[in-house]
Coordinates of C-alpha atoms in Angstrom, one line a residue:
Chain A
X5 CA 29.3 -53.2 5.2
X6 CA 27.1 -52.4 2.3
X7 CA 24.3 -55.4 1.7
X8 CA 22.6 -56.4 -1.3
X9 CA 20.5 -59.0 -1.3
X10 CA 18.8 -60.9 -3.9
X11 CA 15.0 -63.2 -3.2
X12 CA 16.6 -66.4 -5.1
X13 CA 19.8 -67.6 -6.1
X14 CA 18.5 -69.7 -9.0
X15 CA 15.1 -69.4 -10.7
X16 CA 13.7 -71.7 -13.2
X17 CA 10.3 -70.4 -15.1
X18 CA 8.5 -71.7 -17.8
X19 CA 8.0 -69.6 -21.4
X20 CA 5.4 -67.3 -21.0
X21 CA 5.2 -66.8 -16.5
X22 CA 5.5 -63.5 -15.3
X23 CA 8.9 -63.4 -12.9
X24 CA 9.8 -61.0 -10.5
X25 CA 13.2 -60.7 -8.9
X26 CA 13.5 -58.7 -5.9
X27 CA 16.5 -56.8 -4.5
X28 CA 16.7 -54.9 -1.1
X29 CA 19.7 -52.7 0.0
X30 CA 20.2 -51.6 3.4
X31 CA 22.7 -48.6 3.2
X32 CA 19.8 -46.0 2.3
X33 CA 21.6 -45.4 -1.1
X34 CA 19.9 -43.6 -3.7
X35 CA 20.5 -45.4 -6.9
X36 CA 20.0 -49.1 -7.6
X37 CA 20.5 -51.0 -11.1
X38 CA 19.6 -53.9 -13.3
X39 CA 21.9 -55.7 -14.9
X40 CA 22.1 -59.4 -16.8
X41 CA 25.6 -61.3 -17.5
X42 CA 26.0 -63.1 -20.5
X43 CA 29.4 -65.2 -21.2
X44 CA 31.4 -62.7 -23.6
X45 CA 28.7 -60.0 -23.7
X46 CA 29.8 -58.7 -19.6
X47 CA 27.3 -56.5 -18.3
X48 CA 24.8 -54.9 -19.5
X49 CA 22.1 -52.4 -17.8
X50 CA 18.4 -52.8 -18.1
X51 CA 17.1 -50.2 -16.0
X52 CA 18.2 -48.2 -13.4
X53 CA 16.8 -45.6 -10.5
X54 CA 17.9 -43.1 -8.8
X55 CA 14.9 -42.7 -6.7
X56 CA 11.5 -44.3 -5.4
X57 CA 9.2 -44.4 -8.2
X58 CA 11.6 -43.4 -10.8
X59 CA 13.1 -45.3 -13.8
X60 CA 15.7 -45.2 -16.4
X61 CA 16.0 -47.2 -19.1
X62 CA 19.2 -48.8 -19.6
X63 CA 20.7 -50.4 -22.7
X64 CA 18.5 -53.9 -23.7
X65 CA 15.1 -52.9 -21.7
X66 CA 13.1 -54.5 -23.9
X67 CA 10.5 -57.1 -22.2
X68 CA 11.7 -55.8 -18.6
X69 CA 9.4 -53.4 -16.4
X70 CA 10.7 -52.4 -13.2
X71 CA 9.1 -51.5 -10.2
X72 CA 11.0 -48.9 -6.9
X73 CA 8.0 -48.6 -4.6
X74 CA 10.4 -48.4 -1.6
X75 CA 14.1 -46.9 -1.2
X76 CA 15.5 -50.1 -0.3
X77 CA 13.7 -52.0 -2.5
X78 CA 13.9 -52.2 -6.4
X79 CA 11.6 -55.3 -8.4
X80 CA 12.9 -56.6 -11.9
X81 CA 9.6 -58.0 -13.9
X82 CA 9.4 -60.0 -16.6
X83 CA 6.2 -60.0 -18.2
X84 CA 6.3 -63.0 -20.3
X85 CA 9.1 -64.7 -19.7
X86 CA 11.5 -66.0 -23.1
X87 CA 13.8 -68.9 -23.7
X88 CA 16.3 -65.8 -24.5
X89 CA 16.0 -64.4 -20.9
X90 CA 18.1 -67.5 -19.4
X91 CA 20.7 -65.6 -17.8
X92 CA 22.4 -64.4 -14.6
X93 CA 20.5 -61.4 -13.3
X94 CA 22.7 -58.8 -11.0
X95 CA 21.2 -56.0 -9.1
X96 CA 23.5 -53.1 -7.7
X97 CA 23.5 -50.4 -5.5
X98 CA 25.0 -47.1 -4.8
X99 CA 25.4 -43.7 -3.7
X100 CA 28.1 -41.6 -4.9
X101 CA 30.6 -43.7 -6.4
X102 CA 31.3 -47.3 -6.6
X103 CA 28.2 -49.6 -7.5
X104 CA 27.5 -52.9 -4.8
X105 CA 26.0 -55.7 -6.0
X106 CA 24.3 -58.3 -5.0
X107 CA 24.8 -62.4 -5.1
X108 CA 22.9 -62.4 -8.1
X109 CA 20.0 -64.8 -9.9
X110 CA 20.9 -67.0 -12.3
X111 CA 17.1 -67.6 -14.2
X112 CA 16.4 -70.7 -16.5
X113 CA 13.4 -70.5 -18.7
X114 CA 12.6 -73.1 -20.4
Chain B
X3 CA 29.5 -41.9 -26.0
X4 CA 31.7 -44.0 -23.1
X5 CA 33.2 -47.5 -23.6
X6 CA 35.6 -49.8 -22.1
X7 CA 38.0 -52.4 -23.7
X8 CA 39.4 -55.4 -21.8
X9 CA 41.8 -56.5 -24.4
X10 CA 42.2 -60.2 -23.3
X11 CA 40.3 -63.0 -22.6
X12 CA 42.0 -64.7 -20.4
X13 CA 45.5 -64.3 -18.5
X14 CA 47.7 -66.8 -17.6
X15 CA 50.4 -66.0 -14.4
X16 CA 52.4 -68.4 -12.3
X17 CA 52.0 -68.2 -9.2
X18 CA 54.3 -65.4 -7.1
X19 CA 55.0 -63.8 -10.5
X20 CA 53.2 -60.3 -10.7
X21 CA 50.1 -60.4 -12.6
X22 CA 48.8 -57.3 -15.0
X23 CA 45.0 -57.0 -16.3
X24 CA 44.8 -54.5 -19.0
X25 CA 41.7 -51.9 -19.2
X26 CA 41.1 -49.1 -21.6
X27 CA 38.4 -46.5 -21.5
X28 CA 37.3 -43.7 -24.0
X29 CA 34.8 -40.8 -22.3
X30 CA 33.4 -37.1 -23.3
X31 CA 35.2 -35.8 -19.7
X32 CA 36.8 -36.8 -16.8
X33 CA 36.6 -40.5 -16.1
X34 CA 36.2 -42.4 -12.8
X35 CA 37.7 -46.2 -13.3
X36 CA 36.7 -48.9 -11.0
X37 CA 37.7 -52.4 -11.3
X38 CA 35.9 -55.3 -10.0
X39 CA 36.4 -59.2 -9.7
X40 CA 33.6 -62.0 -9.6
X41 CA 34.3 -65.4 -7.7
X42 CA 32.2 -68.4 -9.3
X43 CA 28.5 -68.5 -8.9
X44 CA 28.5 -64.5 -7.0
X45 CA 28.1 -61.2 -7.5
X46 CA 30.6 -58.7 -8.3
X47 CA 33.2 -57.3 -5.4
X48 CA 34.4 -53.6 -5.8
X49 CA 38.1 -53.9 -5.7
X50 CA 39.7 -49.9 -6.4
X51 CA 38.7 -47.2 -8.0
X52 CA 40.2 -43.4 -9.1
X53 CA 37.9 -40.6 -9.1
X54 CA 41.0 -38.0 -8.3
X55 CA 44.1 -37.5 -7.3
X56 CA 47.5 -39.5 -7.2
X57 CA 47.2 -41.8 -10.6
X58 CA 48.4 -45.4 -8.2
X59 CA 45.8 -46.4 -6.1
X60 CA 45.2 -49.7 -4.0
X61 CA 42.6 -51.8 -3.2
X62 CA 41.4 -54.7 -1.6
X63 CA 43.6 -58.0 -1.6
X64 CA 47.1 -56.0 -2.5
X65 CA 46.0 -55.3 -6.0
X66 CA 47.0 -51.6 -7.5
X67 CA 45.9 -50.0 -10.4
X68 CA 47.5 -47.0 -12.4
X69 CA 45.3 -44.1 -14.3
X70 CA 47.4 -43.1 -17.1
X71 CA 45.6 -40.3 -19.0
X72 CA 47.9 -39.9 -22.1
X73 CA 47.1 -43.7 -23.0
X74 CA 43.7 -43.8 -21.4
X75 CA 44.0 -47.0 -19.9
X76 CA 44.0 -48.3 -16.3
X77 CA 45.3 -51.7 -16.0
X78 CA 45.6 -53.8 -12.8
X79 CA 48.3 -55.0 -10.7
X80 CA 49.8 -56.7 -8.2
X81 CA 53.2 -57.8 -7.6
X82 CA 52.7 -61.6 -6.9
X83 CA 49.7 -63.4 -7.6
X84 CA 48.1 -66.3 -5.6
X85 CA 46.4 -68.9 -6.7
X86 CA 43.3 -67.8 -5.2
X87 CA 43.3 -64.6 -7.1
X88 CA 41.7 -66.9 -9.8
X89 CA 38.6 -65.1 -10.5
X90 CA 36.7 -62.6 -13.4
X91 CA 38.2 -59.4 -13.5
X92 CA 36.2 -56.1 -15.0
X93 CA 37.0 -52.9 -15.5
X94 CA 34.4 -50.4 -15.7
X95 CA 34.2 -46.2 -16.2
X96 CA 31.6 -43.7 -15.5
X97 CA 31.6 -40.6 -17.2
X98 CA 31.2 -37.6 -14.6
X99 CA 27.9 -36.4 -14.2
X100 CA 26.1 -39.8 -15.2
X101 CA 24.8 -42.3 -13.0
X102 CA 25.6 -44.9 -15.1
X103 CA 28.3 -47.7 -15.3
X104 CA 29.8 -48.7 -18.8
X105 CA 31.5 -52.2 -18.1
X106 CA 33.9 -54.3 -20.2
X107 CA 33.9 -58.1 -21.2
X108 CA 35.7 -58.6 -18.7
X109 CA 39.3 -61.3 -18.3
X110 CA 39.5 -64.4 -16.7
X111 CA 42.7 -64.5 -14.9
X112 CA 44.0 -68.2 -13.8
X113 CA 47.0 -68.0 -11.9
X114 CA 49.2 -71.6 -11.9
X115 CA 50.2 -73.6 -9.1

């Protein structure tokens, strides 16, 4: 079975830190995505990659970096973390197909 | 440009009775549909998808979907819901050739004791 893990479940970060969510897949797949869920908005892409050291930028990238040093491994940065940034963060993986994703981060900043 | 419409909210089934989640897409080209359900509090679980081929296909859990291309839509089924197929439901399309995932708003479905 595919894996997607997430480094936190829940995250709460002050206005103005720098965060970093990490996600590591371990089915060697090319791509891997960014998303944030928002009650009534679904899910929308921040960045994506389809491979190391590669970026996209997806629909609402603004105050989002991202960071694919590794296959396996894609980073989500916030620079300067806003009230309006409180959400649940999902990462995804794939290869041909179907995206996998992982448990997800929900992120208070307050 | 592609898009994906969940028409409803929420949907309400009783229990046993067959349940339906409607999805419509609009794409440049050929579409693949996938369709997805969240528990609380996790990540998303792929559930079916049609890239090709016969226009029924089934997925995890006994659910079935149907690709109808005349009405662009691909709506969920199964014939008799349980309670614990309470969840989120999306339905999502990729366009061929892009690596990208357009999802919709997604439906809550409660199913009733």
């Amino acid at each position: 079975d595919v894996k997607v893990t997430q480094s936190s479940r829940y995250l709460v970060k002050r206005t103005g830190e720098k965060v970093f969510l990490e996600c590591v897949q371990d089915m060697d797949h090319e791509n891997m995505f960014w998303y944030r869920q928002d009650p009534g908005l679904g899910l929308r892409l921040i960045y994506f990659s389809y491979d190391v050291k590669m970026k996209e930028k997806g629909d609402i990238p603004e105050g989002y970096s991202v960071s694919r040093e590794k296959k396996e491994r894609f980073s989500l940065i916030l620079e300067s973390a806003s009230t309006n940034q409180t959400s649940m963060y999902l990462c995804a993986s794939s290869r041909v197909y179907e995206q996998y994703f992982g448990p997800g981060t929900r992120l208070t900043v307050t | 440009a592609q898009s994906v419409a969940q028409p409803e909210d929420q949907v309400n089934v009783a229990e046993g009775n067959p349940l339906t989640v409607k999805c419509t897409y609009s794409v440049s080209g050929n579409p693949y549909l996938f369709w997805y359900v969240q528990y609380p509090n996790r990540g998303l679980q792929f559930l079916l998808k049609y890239i090709t081929g016969d226009n029924l296909v089934k997925g995890s859990y006994g659910f079935e979907a149907e690709f109808n291309k005349s009405q662009t839509s691909f709506h969920l089924k199964k014939p008799s819901a349980l309670v614990s197929d309470s969840a989120l439901y999306f339905c999502a399309v990729r366009d061929k050739g892009d690596d990208k995932i357009i999802f919709g708003k997604g439906t809550r479905l409660h199913i009733l004791p």
